[in-house]
Short mmCIF file of C-alpha atoms in Angstrom, two decimals:
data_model
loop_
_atom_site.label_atom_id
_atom_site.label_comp_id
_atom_site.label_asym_id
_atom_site.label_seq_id
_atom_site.Cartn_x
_atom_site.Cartn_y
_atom_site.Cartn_z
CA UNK A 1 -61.03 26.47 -155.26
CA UNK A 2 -64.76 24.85 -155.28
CA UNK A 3 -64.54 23.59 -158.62
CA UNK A 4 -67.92 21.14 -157.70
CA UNK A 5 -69.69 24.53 -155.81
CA UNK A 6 -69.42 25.80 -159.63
CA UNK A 7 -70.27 22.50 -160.94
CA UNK A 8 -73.10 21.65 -158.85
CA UNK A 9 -74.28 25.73 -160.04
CA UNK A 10 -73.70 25.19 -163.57
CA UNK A 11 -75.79 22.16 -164.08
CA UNK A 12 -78.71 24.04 -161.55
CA UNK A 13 -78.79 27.44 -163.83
CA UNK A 14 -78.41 24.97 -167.03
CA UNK A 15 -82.15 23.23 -166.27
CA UNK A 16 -83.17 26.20 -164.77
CA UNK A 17 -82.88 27.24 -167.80
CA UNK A 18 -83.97 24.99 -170.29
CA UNK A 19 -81.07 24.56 -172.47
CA UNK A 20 -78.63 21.54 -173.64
CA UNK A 21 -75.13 21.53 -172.29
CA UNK A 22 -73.72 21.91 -175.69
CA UNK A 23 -76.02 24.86 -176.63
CA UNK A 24 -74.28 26.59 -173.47
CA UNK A 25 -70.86 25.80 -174.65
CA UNK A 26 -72.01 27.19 -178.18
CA UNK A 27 -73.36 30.42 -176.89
CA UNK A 28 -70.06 30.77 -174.55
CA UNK A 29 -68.34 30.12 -177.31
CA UNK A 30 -65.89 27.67 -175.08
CA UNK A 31 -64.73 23.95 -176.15
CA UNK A 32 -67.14 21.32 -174.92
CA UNK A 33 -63.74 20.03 -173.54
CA UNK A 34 -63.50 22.77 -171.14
CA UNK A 35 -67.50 23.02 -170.61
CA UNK A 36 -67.50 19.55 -169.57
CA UNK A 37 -64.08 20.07 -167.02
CA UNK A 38 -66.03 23.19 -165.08
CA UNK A 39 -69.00 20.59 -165.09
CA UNK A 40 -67.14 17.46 -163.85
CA UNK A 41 -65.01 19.68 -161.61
CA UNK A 42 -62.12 18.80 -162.97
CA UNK A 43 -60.82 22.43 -164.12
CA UNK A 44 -58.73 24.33 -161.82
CA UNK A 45 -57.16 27.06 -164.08
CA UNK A 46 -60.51 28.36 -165.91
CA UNK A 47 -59.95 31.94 -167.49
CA UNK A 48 -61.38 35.23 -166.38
CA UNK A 49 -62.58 35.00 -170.11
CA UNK A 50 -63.79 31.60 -170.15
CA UNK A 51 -66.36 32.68 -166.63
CA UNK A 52 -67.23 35.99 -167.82
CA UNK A 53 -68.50 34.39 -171.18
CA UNK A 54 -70.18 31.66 -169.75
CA UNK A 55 -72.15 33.85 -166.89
CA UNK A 56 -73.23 35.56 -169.98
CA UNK A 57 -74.47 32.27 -171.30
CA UNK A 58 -76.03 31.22 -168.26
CA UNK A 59 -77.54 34.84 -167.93
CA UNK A 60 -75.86 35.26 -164.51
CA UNK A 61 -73.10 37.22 -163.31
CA UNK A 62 -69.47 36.36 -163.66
CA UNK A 63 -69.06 37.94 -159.74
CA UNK A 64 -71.23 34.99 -158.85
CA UNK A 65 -69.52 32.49 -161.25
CA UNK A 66 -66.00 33.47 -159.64
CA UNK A 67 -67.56 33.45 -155.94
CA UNK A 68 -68.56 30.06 -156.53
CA UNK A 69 -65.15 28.84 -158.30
CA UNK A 70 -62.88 30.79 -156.18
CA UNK A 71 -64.93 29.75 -152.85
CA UNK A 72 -64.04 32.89 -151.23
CA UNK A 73 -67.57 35.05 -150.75
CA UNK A 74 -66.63 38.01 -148.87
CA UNK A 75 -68.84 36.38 -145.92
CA UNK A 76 -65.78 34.43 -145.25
CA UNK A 77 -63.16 36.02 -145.65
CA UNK A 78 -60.87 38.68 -143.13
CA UNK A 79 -61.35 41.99 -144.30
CA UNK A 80 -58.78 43.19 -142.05
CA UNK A 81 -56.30 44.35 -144.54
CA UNK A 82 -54.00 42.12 -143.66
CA UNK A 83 -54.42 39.23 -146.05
CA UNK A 84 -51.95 39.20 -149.33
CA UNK A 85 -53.80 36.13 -150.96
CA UNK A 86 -55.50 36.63 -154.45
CA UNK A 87 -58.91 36.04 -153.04
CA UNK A 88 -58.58 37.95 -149.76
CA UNK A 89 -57.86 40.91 -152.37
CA UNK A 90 -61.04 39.81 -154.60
CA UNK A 91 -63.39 40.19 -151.73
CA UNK A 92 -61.56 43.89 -150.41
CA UNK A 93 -62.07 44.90 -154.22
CA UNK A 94 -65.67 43.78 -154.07
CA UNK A 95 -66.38 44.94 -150.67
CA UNK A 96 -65.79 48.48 -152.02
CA UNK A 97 -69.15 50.44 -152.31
CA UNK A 98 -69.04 51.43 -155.91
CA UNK A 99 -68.52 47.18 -156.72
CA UNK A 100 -70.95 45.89 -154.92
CA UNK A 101 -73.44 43.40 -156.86
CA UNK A 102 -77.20 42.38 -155.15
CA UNK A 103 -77.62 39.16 -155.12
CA UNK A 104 -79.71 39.33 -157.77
CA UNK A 105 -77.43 40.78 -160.19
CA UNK A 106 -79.15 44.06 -160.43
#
């Protein structure tokens, strides 16, 4: 996992943004406890729930959230089939025409 990728994200979308740290937890309605893990890097079991409410915060996508966290974009990983790991599946399942995301979200 790329827990500082995410980190080093997080704190990029949270100026780009214009908002305090805590107003993010707020609005993701997560603990400043575990806001301040993803930020330090320091969180390596984060919820589906816990990224797909804070992309939602952030006013990104929780694809790109888990990309980042997971550090497996489909760019790097074998699409042969043939790998059984949890984020060789995630990028097969995204790779799929009818789940693919633009980079922009749209």
């Amino acid at each position: 996992m790329s827990g500082k990728d995410l980190a080093n994200y997080l704190e990029q979308r949270v100026a780009m943004l214009g908002i305090s740290r805590s107003e993010v937890a707020r609005r993701a309605d997560i603990s400043r406890q575990t806001w301040y893990r993803l930020l330090s890097a320091d969180l390596t079991d984060a919820k589906l729930s816990t990224i797909t409410r804070l992309a939602e915060a952030l006013e990104t996508t929780p694809l790109h959230l888990l990309r980042l966290y997971l550090d497996e974009g489909v760019d790097r990983v074998h699409l042969n089939g043939a790998s059984n790991d949890a984020g060789g599946f995630l990028a097969r399942t995204l790779e799929t025409p009818a789940n693919r995301v633009s980079p922009s979200g749209n």
